[in-house]
Each structure stands twice: as C-alpha cells, then as structure tokens.
PDB file of C-alpha atoms in Angstrom:
ATOM      1  CA  LEU D   9       3.765  23.374  -4.348  1.00 65.00           C
ATOM      2  CA  MET D  10       4.030  20.329  -6.600  1.00 77.00           C
ATOM      3  CA  ASN D  11       7.390  18.652  -6.607  1.00 87.00           C
ATOM      4  CA  LEU D  12       7.931  17.674 -10.267  1.00 96.00           C
ATOM      5  CA  LYS D  13      10.767  15.191 -10.734  1.00 96.00           C
ATOM      6  CA  SER D  14      13.495  15.592 -13.336  1.00 95.00           C
ATOM      7  CA  ALA D  15      14.646  12.600 -15.405  1.00 94.00           C
ATOM      8  CA  GLU D  16      17.595  12.341 -12.997  1.00 96.00           C
ATOM      9  CA  ALA D  17      15.353  12.374  -9.907  1.00 96.00           C
ATOM     10  CA  LEU D  18      13.165   9.702 -11.511  1.00 97.00           C
ATOM     11  CA  GLU D  19      16.203   7.441 -11.927  1.00 97.00           C
ATOM     12  CA  LEU D  20      17.125   8.004  -8.271  1.00 98.00           C
ATOM     13  CA  MET D  21      13.569   7.135  -7.168  1.00 98.00           C
ATOM     14  CA  LYS D  22      13.683   3.797  -8.954  1.00 98.00           C
ATOM     15  CA  GLU D  23      16.141   2.380  -6.387  1.00 98.00           C
ATOM     16  CA  PRO D  24      14.068   2.880  -3.197  1.00 98.00           C
ATOM     17  CA  SER D  25      10.987   1.783  -5.157  1.00 98.00           C
ATOM     18  CA  ARG D  26      12.709  -1.452  -6.175  1.00 98.00           C
ATOM     19  CA  LEU D  27      14.059  -2.006  -2.658  1.00 98.00           C
ATOM     20  CA  VAL D  28      10.662  -1.573  -1.001  1.00 98.00           C
ATOM     21  CA  SER D  29       9.189  -4.020  -3.524  1.00 98.00           C
ATOM     22  CA  GLN D  30      11.930  -6.553  -2.776  1.00 98.00           C
ATOM     23  CA  THR D  31      11.402  -6.080   0.969  1.00 98.00           C
ATOM     24  CA  LEU D  32       7.758  -7.084   0.543  1.00 98.00           C
ATOM     25  CA  GLY D  33       8.978 -10.039  -1.540  1.00 98.00           C
ATOM     26  CA  GLN D  34      11.030 -11.161   1.467  1.00 98.00           C
ATOM     27  CA  ILE D  35       7.929 -10.867   3.639  1.00 98.00           C
ATOM     28  CA  ALA D  36       5.926 -12.947   1.122  1.00 98.00           C
ATOM     29  CA  LYS D  37       8.519 -15.693   1.498  1.00 98.00           C
ATOM     30  CA  GLU D  38       8.442 -15.652   5.316  1.00 98.00           C
ATOM     31  CA  ILE D  39       4.791 -14.983   6.139  1.00 98.00           C
ATOM     32  CA  LYS D  40       3.274 -18.194   7.512  1.00 98.00           C
ATOM     33  CA  VAL D  41       0.510 -19.172   9.902  1.00 98.00           C
ATOM     34  CA  GLY D  42       1.939 -18.770  13.421  1.00 98.00           C
ATOM     35  CA  ILE D  43       4.586 -16.133  12.635  1.00 98.00           C
ATOM     36  CA  THR D  44       4.204 -12.875  14.533  1.00 98.00           C
ATOM     37  CA  PRO D  45       3.973  -9.421  12.966  1.00 98.00           C
ATOM     38  CA  LEU D  46       7.014  -8.394  15.034  1.00 98.00           C
ATOM     39  CA  ALA D  47       9.069 -11.206  13.498  1.00 98.00           C
ATOM     40  CA  LEU D  48       8.091 -10.010  10.006  1.00 98.00           C
ATOM     41  CA  ASP D  49       8.960  -6.445  10.991  1.00 98.00           C
ATOM     42  CA  LYS D  50      12.462  -7.564  12.025  1.00 98.00           C
ATOM     43  CA  ILE D  51      12.964  -9.374   8.689  1.00 98.00           C
ATOM     44  CA  ALA D  52      11.988  -6.239   6.767  1.00 98.00           C
ATOM     45  CA  GLU D  53      14.161  -3.917   8.833  1.00 98.00           C
ATOM     46  CA  THR D  54      17.207  -6.188   8.506  1.00 98.00           C
ATOM     47  CA  PHE D  55      16.719  -6.484   4.731  1.00 98.00           C
ATOM     48  CA  ILE D  56      16.438  -2.705   4.287  1.00 98.00           C
ATOM     49  CA  LEU D  57      19.469  -1.922   6.471  1.00 98.00           C
ATOM     50  CA  ASP D  58      21.526  -4.649   4.738  1.00 98.00           C
ATOM     51  CA  HIS D  59      20.905  -2.759   1.487  1.00 98.00           C
ATOM     52  CA  LYS D  60      22.249   0.462   3.034  1.00 98.00           C
ATOM     53  CA  ALA D  61      18.795   2.018   2.996  1.00 98.00           C
ATOM     54  CA  ILE D  62      16.572   3.400   5.762  1.00 98.00           C
ATOM     55  CA  PRO D  63      13.043   2.299   6.751  1.00 98.00           C
ATOM     56  CA  SER D  64      10.851   5.310   5.927  1.00 98.00           C
ATOM     57  CA  PHE D  65       8.207   4.603   8.559  1.00 98.00           C
ATOM     58  CA  LYS D  66      10.369   3.945  11.612  1.00 98.00           C
ATOM     59  CA  GLY D  67      10.300   7.089  13.730  1.00 97.00           C
ATOM     60  CA  TYR D  68       7.994   8.894  11.262  1.00 97.00           C
ATOM     61  CA  ASN D  69       5.843  11.071  13.565  1.00 97.00           C
ATOM     62  CA  GLY D  70       6.896   8.620  16.281  1.00 97.00           C
ATOM     63  CA  PHE D  71       5.795   5.406  14.534  1.00 98.00           C
ATOM     64  CA  PRO D  72       7.775   2.625  16.272  1.00 98.00           C
ATOM     65  CA  ASN D  73       8.352   0.104  13.478  1.00 98.00           C
ATOM     66  CA  THR D  74       9.520  -0.547   9.915  1.00 98.00           C
ATOM     67  CA  LEU D  75       6.244  -2.078   8.703  1.00 98.00           C
ATOM     68  CA  CYS D  76       2.611  -1.163   9.194  1.00 98.00           C
ATOM     69  CA  ILE D  77       0.910  -4.547   9.628  1.00 98.00           C
ATOM     70  CA  SER D  78      -2.868  -4.250   9.537  1.00 98.00           C
ATOM     71  CA  ILE D  79      -4.848  -7.446  10.082  1.00 98.00           C
ATOM     72  CA  ASN D  80      -8.521  -8.063   9.228  1.00 98.00           C
ATOM     73  CA  ASP D  81     -10.514  -5.037  10.468  1.00 98.00           C
ATOM     74  CA  VAL D  82      -7.405  -2.843  10.782  1.00 98.00           C
ATOM     75  CA  VAL D  83      -7.375  -0.557   7.740  1.00 98.00           C
ATOM     76  CA  VAL D  84      -3.845   0.869   8.046  1.00 98.00           C
ATOM     77  CA  HIS D  85      -1.103   1.868  10.512  1.00 98.00           C
ATOM     78  CA  GLY D  86      -1.247  -1.356  12.540  1.00 98.00           C
ATOM     79  CA  ILE D  87       1.729  -1.578  14.911  1.00 98.00           C
ATOM     80  CA  PRO D  88       3.484  -4.979  14.691  1.00 98.00           C
ATOM     81  CA  ASN D  89       2.857  -7.077  17.814  1.00 98.00           C
ATOM     82  CA  ASN D  90       3.442 -10.597  19.134  1.00 98.00           C
ATOM     83  CA  LYS D  91       0.045 -12.076  18.250  1.00 98.00           C
ATOM     84  CA  PRO D  92       0.628 -14.982  15.808  1.00 98.00           C
ATOM     85  CA  ILE D  93      -0.975 -14.707  12.372  1.00 98.00           C
ATOM     86  CA  GLU D  94      -3.916 -17.081  11.903  1.00 98.00           C
ATOM     87  CA  SER D  95      -4.907 -19.108   8.855  1.00 98.00           C
ATOM     88  CA  THR D  96      -8.127 -17.105   8.358  1.00 98.00           C
ATOM     89  CA  ASP D  97      -6.477 -13.644   8.484  1.00 98.00           C
ATOM     90  CA  ILE D  98      -5.884 -11.089   5.798  1.00 98.00           C
ATOM     91  CA  VAL D  99      -2.685  -9.197   6.487  1.00 98.00           C
ATOM     92  CA  SER D 100      -2.085  -5.810   4.882  1.00 98.00           C
ATOM     93  CA  ILE D 101       1.599  -4.862   4.938  1.00 98.00           C
ATOM     94  CA  ASP D 102       2.710  -1.340   4.075  1.00 98.00           C
ATOM     95  CA  CYS D 103       6.393  -0.439   3.795  1.00 98.00           C
ATOM     96  CA  GLY D 104       8.501   2.575   2.869  1.00 98.00           C
ATOM     97  CA  VAL D 105      12.197   2.731   1.995  1.00 98.00           C
ATOM     98  CA  PHE D 106      14.412   5.833   1.909  1.00 98.00           C
ATOM     99  CA  PHE D 107      17.474   5.663  -0.361  1.00 98.00           C
ATOM    100  CA  ASN D 108      19.253   8.099  -2.720  1.00 95.00           C
ATOM    101  CA  GLY D 109      17.396  10.948  -1.004  1.00 97.00           C
ATOM    102  CA  PHE D 110      13.999   9.582  -2.071  1.00 98.00           C
ATOM    103  CA  HIS D 111      11.216   7.386  -0.689  1.00 98.00           C
ATOM    104  CA  GLY D 112       9.478   4.383  -2.259  1.00 98.00           C
ATOM    105  CA  ASP D 113       6.104   3.381  -0.787  1.00 98.00           C
ATOM    106  CA  CYS D 114       4.285   0.103  -1.428  1.00 98.00           C
ATOM    107  CA  ALA D 115       1.600  -2.090   0.182  1.00 98.00           C
ATOM    108  CA  TYR D 116       0.010  -5.480  -0.362  1.00 98.00           C
ATOM    109  CA  THR D 117      -2.701  -7.477   1.422  1.00 98.00           C
ATOM    110  CA  PHE D 118      -1.770 -11.123   1.969  1.00 98.00           C
ATOM    111  CA  ILE D 119      -4.665 -13.584   2.125  1.00 98.00           C
ATOM    112  CA  MET D 120      -3.945 -16.524   4.424  1.00 98.00           C
ATOM    113  CA  HIS D 121      -5.150 -19.838   3.007  1.00 97.00           C
ATOM    114  CA  ASP D 122      -8.308 -20.254   5.127  1.00 98.00           C
ATOM    115  CA  ALA D 123      -9.624 -16.703   4.669  1.00 98.00           C
ATOM    116  CA  ASP D 124     -13.228 -16.871   3.544  1.00 96.00           C
ATOM    117  CA  ASP D 125     -14.391 -16.205   0.005  1.00 97.00           C
ATOM    118  CA  ALA D 126     -16.084 -12.881   0.794  1.00 98.00           C
ATOM    119  CA  VAL D 127     -12.823 -11.458   2.142  1.00 98.00           C
ATOM    120  CA  THR D 128     -10.795 -12.946  -0.728  1.00 98.00           C
ATOM    121  CA  GLN D 129     -13.146 -11.244  -3.193  1.00 98.00           C
ATOM    122  CA  LEU D 130     -12.754  -7.917  -1.332  1.00 98.00           C
ATOM    123  CA  CYS D 131      -8.970  -8.175  -1.759  1.00 98.00           C
ATOM    124  CA  LYS D 132      -9.255  -9.099  -5.435  1.00 98.00           C
ATOM    125  CA  THR D 133     -11.540  -6.131  -6.164  1.00 98.00           C
ATOM    126  CA  THR D 134      -9.311  -3.736  -4.203  1.00 98.00           C
ATOM    127  CA  GLU D 135      -6.233  -4.880  -6.134  1.00 98.00           C
ATOM    128  CA  GLU D 136      -8.097  -4.468  -9.441  1.00 98.00           C
ATOM    129  CA  SER D 137      -9.142  -0.954  -8.408  1.00 98.00           C
ATOM    130  CA  LEU D 138      -5.497  -0.001  -7.786  1.00 98.00           C
ATOM    131  CA  TYR D 139      -4.644  -0.633 -11.445  1.00 98.00           C
ATOM    132  CA  LEU D 140      -7.816   1.097 -12.676  1.00 98.00           C
ATOM    133  CA  GLY D 141      -6.775   4.149 -10.652  1.00 98.00           C
ATOM    134  CA  ILE D 142      -3.201   3.975 -11.945  1.00 98.00           C
ATOM    135  CA  LYS D 143      -4.439   3.995 -15.557  1.00 98.00           C
ATOM    136  CA  GLU D 144      -5.890   7.464 -14.958  1.00 98.00           C
ATOM    137  CA  ALA D 145      -2.591   8.870 -13.649  1.00 97.00           C
ATOM    138  CA  LYS D 146      -1.367  10.817 -16.664  1.00 97.00           C
ATOM    139  CA  ALA D 147      -0.717  14.459 -17.425  1.00 97.00           C
ATOM    140  CA  GLY D 148      -3.884  16.454 -18.130  1.00 96.00           C
ATOM    141  CA  ASN D 149      -6.092  14.185 -16.054  1.00 97.00           C
ATOM    142  CA  ARG D 150      -7.078  15.175 -12.543  1.00 97.00           C
ATOM    143  CA  VAL D 151      -6.780  13.555  -9.151  1.00 98.00           C
ATOM    144  CA  GLY D 152     -10.560  13.050  -9.191  1.00 98.00           C
ATOM    145  CA  ASP D 153     -10.206  10.779 -12.238  1.00 98.00           C
ATOM    146  CA  ILE D 154      -8.085   8.382 -10.175  1.00 98.00           C
ATOM    147  CA  GLY D 155     -10.516   8.420  -7.250  1.00 98.00           C
ATOM    148  CA  TYR D 156     -13.530   8.040  -9.532  1.00 98.00           C
ATOM    149  CA  ALA D 157     -12.066   4.940 -11.209  1.00 98.00           C
ATOM    150  CA  ILE D 158     -11.310   3.301  -7.840  1.00 98.00           C
ATOM    151  CA  GLN D 159     -14.610   4.255  -6.219  1.00 98.00           C
ATOM    152  CA  THR D 160     -16.758   3.162  -9.159  1.00 98.00           C
ATOM    153  CA  HIS D 161     -15.163  -0.276  -9.338  1.00 98.00           C
ATOM    154  CA  CYS D 162     -15.313  -0.935  -5.592  1.00 98.00           C
ATOM    155  CA  GLU D 163     -18.792   0.429  -4.937  1.00 98.00           C
ATOM    156  CA  SER D 164     -20.259  -1.396  -7.937  1.00 98.00           C
ATOM    157  CA  ASN D 165     -19.000  -4.593  -6.277  1.00 98.00           C
ATOM    158  CA  GLY D 166     -20.712  -3.680  -2.995  1.00 98.00           C
ATOM    159  CA  TYR D 167     -17.716  -2.373  -1.031  1.00 98.00           C
ATOM    160  CA  SER D 168     -17.072   1.003   0.563  1.00 98.00           C
ATOM    161  CA  VAL D 169     -14.177   3.438   0.174  1.00 98.00           C
ATOM    162  CA  VAL D 170     -12.465   4.933   3.228  1.00 98.00           C
ATOM    163  CA  ARG D 171     -12.762   8.737   3.072  1.00 98.00           C
ATOM    164  CA  GLU D 172     -10.366  10.027   5.739  1.00 97.00           C
ATOM    165  CA  LEU D 173      -7.242   8.302   4.403  1.00 98.00           C
ATOM    166  CA  VAL D 174      -5.806   9.073   0.991  1.00 98.00           C
ATOM    167  CA  GLY D 175      -2.894   8.473  -1.340  1.00 98.00           C
ATOM    168  CA  HIS D 176      -0.298  11.217  -1.665  1.00 98.00           C
ATOM    169  CA  GLY D 177       2.667  12.641  -3.491  1.00 98.00           C
ATOM    170  CA  VAL D 178       5.949  10.935  -2.647  1.00 98.00           C
ATOM    171  CA  GLY D 179       9.570  11.952  -3.280  1.00 97.00           C
ATOM    172  CA  ASN D 180      12.184  13.516  -1.009  1.00 97.00           C
ATOM    173  CA  GLN D 181       9.406  13.466   1.608  1.00 97.00           C
ATOM    174  CA  LEU D 182       7.294  10.426   2.404  1.00 97.00           C
ATOM    175  CA  HIS D 183       4.154  12.554   2.065  1.00 97.00           C
ATOM    176  CA  GLU D 184       4.073  15.424  -0.428  1.00 96.00           C
ATOM    177  CA  PRO D 185       1.234  17.224  -2.201  1.00 96.00           C
ATOM    178  CA  PRO D 186      -1.152  16.405  -3.775  1.00 96.00           C
ATOM    179  CA  GLU D 187      -3.542  14.278  -1.768  1.00 97.00           C
ATOM    180  CA  VAL D 188      -4.900  11.422  -3.909  1.00 98.00           C
ATOM    181  CA  PRO D 189      -8.299  10.276  -2.579  1.00 98.00           C
ATOM    182  CA  ASN D 190      -9.753   6.903  -3.555  1.00 98.00           C
ATOM    183  CA  TYR D 191     -13.113   8.485  -4.317  1.00 98.00           C
ATOM    184  CA  GLY D 192     -14.122  11.537  -6.291  1.00 98.00           C
ATOM    185  CA  LYS D 193     -15.708  13.011  -9.379  1.00 98.00           C
ATOM    186  CA  ALA D 194     -14.150  12.586 -12.789  1.00 98.00           C
ATOM    187  CA  ASN D 195     -12.431  15.738 -14.083  1.00 97.00           C
ATOM    188  CA  SER D 196     -12.194  17.332 -10.625  1.00 98.00           C
ATOM    189  CA  GLY D 197      -9.377  18.111  -8.232  1.00 97.00           C
ATOM    190  CA  VAL D 198      -5.700  18.870  -8.803  1.00 96.00           C
ATOM    191  CA  MET D 199      -4.473  18.668 -12.409  1.00 97.00           C
ATOM    192  CA  LEU D 200      -1.830  15.967 -12.898  1.00 97.00           C
ATOM    193  CA  LYS D 201       1.422  17.092 -14.508  1.00 97.00           C
ATOM    194  CA  ALA D 202       4.228  15.075 -16.085  1.00 97.00           C
ATOM    195  CA  GLY D 203       6.960  14.592 -13.491  1.00 97.00           C
ATOM    196  CA  MET D 204       4.681  14.083 -10.495  1.00 98.00           C
ATOM    197  CA  THR D 205       5.328  11.002  -8.389  1.00 98.00           C
ATOM    198  CA  ILE D 206       2.354   9.802  -6.374  1.00 98.00           C
ATOM    199  CA  ALA D 207       1.380   6.882  -4.177  1.00 98.00           C
ATOM    200  CA  ILE D 208      -2.003   5.449  -5.139  1.00 98.00           C
ATOM    201  CA  GLU D 209      -3.412   3.267  -2.357  1.00 98.00           C
ATOM    202  CA  PRO D 210      -7.032   2.129  -2.269  1.00 98.00           C
ATOM    203  CA  MET D 211      -8.261   1.256   1.228  1.00 98.00           C
ATOM    204  CA  ILE D 212     -11.531  -0.579   0.760  1.00 98.00           C
ATOM    205  CA  ASN D 213     -13.918  -2.000   3.379  1.00 98.00           C
ATOM    206  CA  LEU D 214     -16.248  -4.991   3.329  1.00 98.00           C
ATOM    207  CA  GLY D 215     -18.788  -3.056   5.431  1.00 98.00           C
ATOM    208  CA  VAL D 216     -19.186   0.665   6.155  1.00 98.00           C
ATOM    209  CA  TYR D 217     -16.568   3.231   5.143  1.00 98.00           C
ATOM    210  CA  GLN D 218     -16.332   4.840   8.596  1.00 98.00           C
ATOM    211  CA  ILE D 219     -13.207   4.243  10.660  1.00 98.00           C
ATOM    212  CA  THR D 220     -12.044   4.601  14.268  1.00 98.00           C
ATOM    213  CA  THR D 221      -8.596   5.059  15.807  1.00 98.00           C
ATOM    214  CA  ASP D 222      -7.358   2.915  18.719  1.00 98.00           C
ATOM    215  CA  SER D 223      -5.992   4.426  21.921  1.00 98.00           C
ATOM    216  CA  ASP D 224      -2.426   3.915  20.614  1.00 97.00           C
ATOM    217  CA  GLN D 225      -3.268   6.810  18.227  1.00 97.00           C
ATOM    218  CA  TRP D 226      -2.046   4.772  15.231  1.00 98.00           C
ATOM    219  CA  THR D 227      -4.173   1.682  14.620  1.00 98.00           C
ATOM    220  CA  ILE D 228      -7.102   2.576  12.359  1.00 98.00           C
ATOM    221  CA  ARG D 229     -10.011   0.112  12.214  1.00 98.00           C
ATOM    222  CA  THR D 230     -13.290  -0.135  10.391  1.00 98.00           C
ATOM    223  CA  LYS D 231     -16.102   1.180  12.575  1.00 98.00           C
ATOM    224  CA  ASP D 232     -18.157  -2.015  12.139  1.00 98.00           C
ATOM    225  CA  ARG D 233     -15.062  -4.237  12.629  1.00 98.00           C
ATOM    226  CA  LYS D 234     -15.470  -5.857   9.213  1.00 98.00           C
ATOM    227  CA  PRO D 235     -12.334  -6.540   7.136  1.00 98.00           C
ATOM    228  CA  SER D 236     -10.498  -3.954   5.047  1.00 98.00           C
ATOM    229  CA  ALA D 237      -8.036  -4.418   2.158  1.00 98.00           C
ATOM    230  CA  HIS D 238      -5.158  -2.156   1.051  1.00 98.00           C
ATOM    231  CA  TYR D 239      -2.846  -2.174  -1.973  1.00 98.00           C
ATOM    232  CA  GLU D 240      -0.377   0.544  -2.998  1.00 98.00           C
ATOM    233  CA  HIS D 241       2.100   1.508  -5.697  1.00 98.00           C
ATOM    234  CA  THR D 242       4.387   4.500  -6.215  1.00 98.00           C
ATOM    235  CA  ILE D 243       3.748   5.938  -9.701  1.00 98.00           C
ATOM    236  CA  TYR D 244       5.523   8.357 -12.022  1.00 98.00           C
ATOM    237  CA  VAL D 245       3.068  10.483 -14.018  1.00 98.00           C
ATOM    238  CA  GLY D 246       4.066  10.745 -17.686  1.00 94.00           C
ATOM    239  CA  ILE D 247       2.626  12.667 -20.609  1.00 93.00           C
ATOM    240  CA  ASP D 248       0.267  10.034 -22.053  1.00 91.00           C
ATOM    241  CA  THR D 249       0.955   7.259 -19.633  1.00 92.00           C
ATOM    242  CA  GLN D 250       2.528   6.420 -16.280  1.00 96.00           C
ATOM    243  CA  GLU D 251       5.313   4.273 -14.936  1.00 98.00           C
ATOM    244  CA  ILE D 252       4.712   2.056 -11.915  1.00 98.00           C
ATOM    245  CA  LEU D 253       7.950   2.424  -9.934  1.00 98.00           C
ATOM    246  CA  THR D 254       7.170  -0.166  -7.263  1.00 98.00           C
ATOM    247  CA  SER D 255       6.327  -3.762  -8.180  1.00 98.00           C
ATOM    248  CA  HIS D 256       4.323  -6.625  -6.714  1.00 98.00           C
ATOM    249  CA  LYS D 257       6.166  -9.177  -8.872  1.00 98.00           C
ATOM    250  CA  TYR D 258       8.561 -10.165  -6.070  1.00 98.00           C
ATOM    251  CA  ILE D 259       5.525 -10.855  -3.866  1.00 98.00           C
ATOM    252  CA  LYS D 260       3.710 -12.836  -6.589  1.00 97.00           C
ATOM    253  CA  ASN D 261       6.793 -14.972  -7.256  1.00 97.00           C
ATOM    254  CA  GLU D 262       7.069 -15.918  -3.578  1.00 97.00           C
ATOM    255  CA  ILE D 263       3.331 -16.476  -3.106  1.00 96.00           C
ATOM    256  CA  LYS D 264       3.441 -19.176  -5.799  1.00 96.00           C
ATOM    257  CA  GLU D 265       5.746 -21.182  -3.502  1.00 96.00           C
ATOM    258  CA  ASN D 266       4.106 -20.277  -0.188  1.00 97.00           C
ATOM    259  CA  LYS D 267       1.341 -22.760   0.678  1.00 97.00           C
ATOM    260  CA  ASP D 268       0.063 -20.615   3.560  1.00 98.00           C
ATOM    261  CA  ILE D 269      -1.097 -17.820   1.259  1.00 97.00           C
ATOM    262  CA  LYS D 270      -3.847 -17.705  -1.368  1.00 95.00           C
ATOM    263  CA  ASN D 271      -2.669 -16.572  -4.785  1.00 88.00           C
ATOM    264  CA  ILE D 272      -5.447 -14.526  -6.385  1.00 84.00           C
TER     265      ILE D 272
END
C-alpha cells in the first residue's frame, strides 16, 4: 500500500529532511585525513540528539551506529570503526533522522584530496545520475523511468549499477513501498503518484555490479573490491515536478572551506 502524504505530512517531513542534511554538513566540516569513522559517527549522533531528534539507523534491525560509513570498495552499510581515513579514500556517508513522526534519508560520497581521477569521475557521474533520476520522479511516470535515467547515464560512462540494493519509499517508516531500483526499463514498474515520498539513491561501481556481504552481516562490498559511490536524496513526488526535501548545500558550503576534500 502506497503511503501518500498530505500537505500537512509534507510540511512535517521537511524538518527531519533538513536536519539530516545539516547533520551531513557538520560531517563535511569535520571530515579530515586521520579522523576515524567512529569519531564522525559521534559528531552526527550528538548533533541529531541536540536537535531533539532521533538517529533513524541506530538500532534499525540491530544496526549499531548513527551513520553508515562506507569507504572505497564498501558500497553501503559500513559500520563506523577506528581505522583513520586516508587521503586517497572515498567515504560514502549515509544518515537518517527521525523527527515529527517522519524520517529524512540522505547520503553523500566525500572524495579525499588524493583520491585518483578515475574514482573522482565515478563519484561525479554517480552524483549527476542522482539528479537525472530525480527529474523523472513525477506523477504519471513510473519507477522504471527513474532507474532507466540513472542506469543509462552510468553505464554509458562505463560504470555498473548495483542490482540487489535499491531506493525506497520513506515516511513514518524508514523503508516503505515502493522499491526504487537504479536500473530498469522506461515506462515500467510502479506508477508514481502525487504525494509519494521516496529516497532515490544510486549505488554505482567502478568495476562489476556484483556485491558481497562481510561476516558482520552489514558491510556490503563490491565483488571485485573496486570502489563504489553513493548519493541519496529524499524526494516528494508532485504532479508535474518534484521537490527535493533533503539538500547537499550544507555539505557543499563546508567542502569549499575543507582542504582535505575535493570539491567536484
């Protein structure tokens, strides 16, 4: 059953969406070569709790932390640890915030300043594909239109699209119907209706699309151990358009000042 949001629910969703975006802005300020993922996780959790909100991920199906921090060949669901971030890493950070009875979900891949050009280009293409997918999120289109836009852009640039992991509806629950794959045929899949709120999140690999799961049952890596990039926004589906509820502007503002991160 699709959970269509009223105008009132949409207003309520804007708060957690803004808070999760600001949380990632805080991370963009603090992420430096040598900092540990666990230190970043603590910063995010403190920021969220200080704003009287709840980290969506912590305790979700037993996940132990506030942030998923996925470095290099980790696609998603990386558990923050004490291994310092290196200057050549790409660091995908996914965060959820629960507030006003609703979730906001957002992700961004940070490119440390010595990351090589091939990996930087992967991130750039993945970020572009996010907005191409978002453009298709309007009433009357189908979920396949979103996936087709993302897949076409990424594959035409020589990258591969993870199949097993998908975007999703988001609202009172962190994951609601429908599933929103990052691949697909145009004009196929679930029809989009005005009032849907969905998380669109391309997960794109430099090498093969196949993935494996570590023994911790969370950490998902590329099968060939080549890097993977991940960007995500929470979107409201409108009649002829869409509204992006989360924002990367807080991140972009901080990256300008942060010498340890490439600004693409």
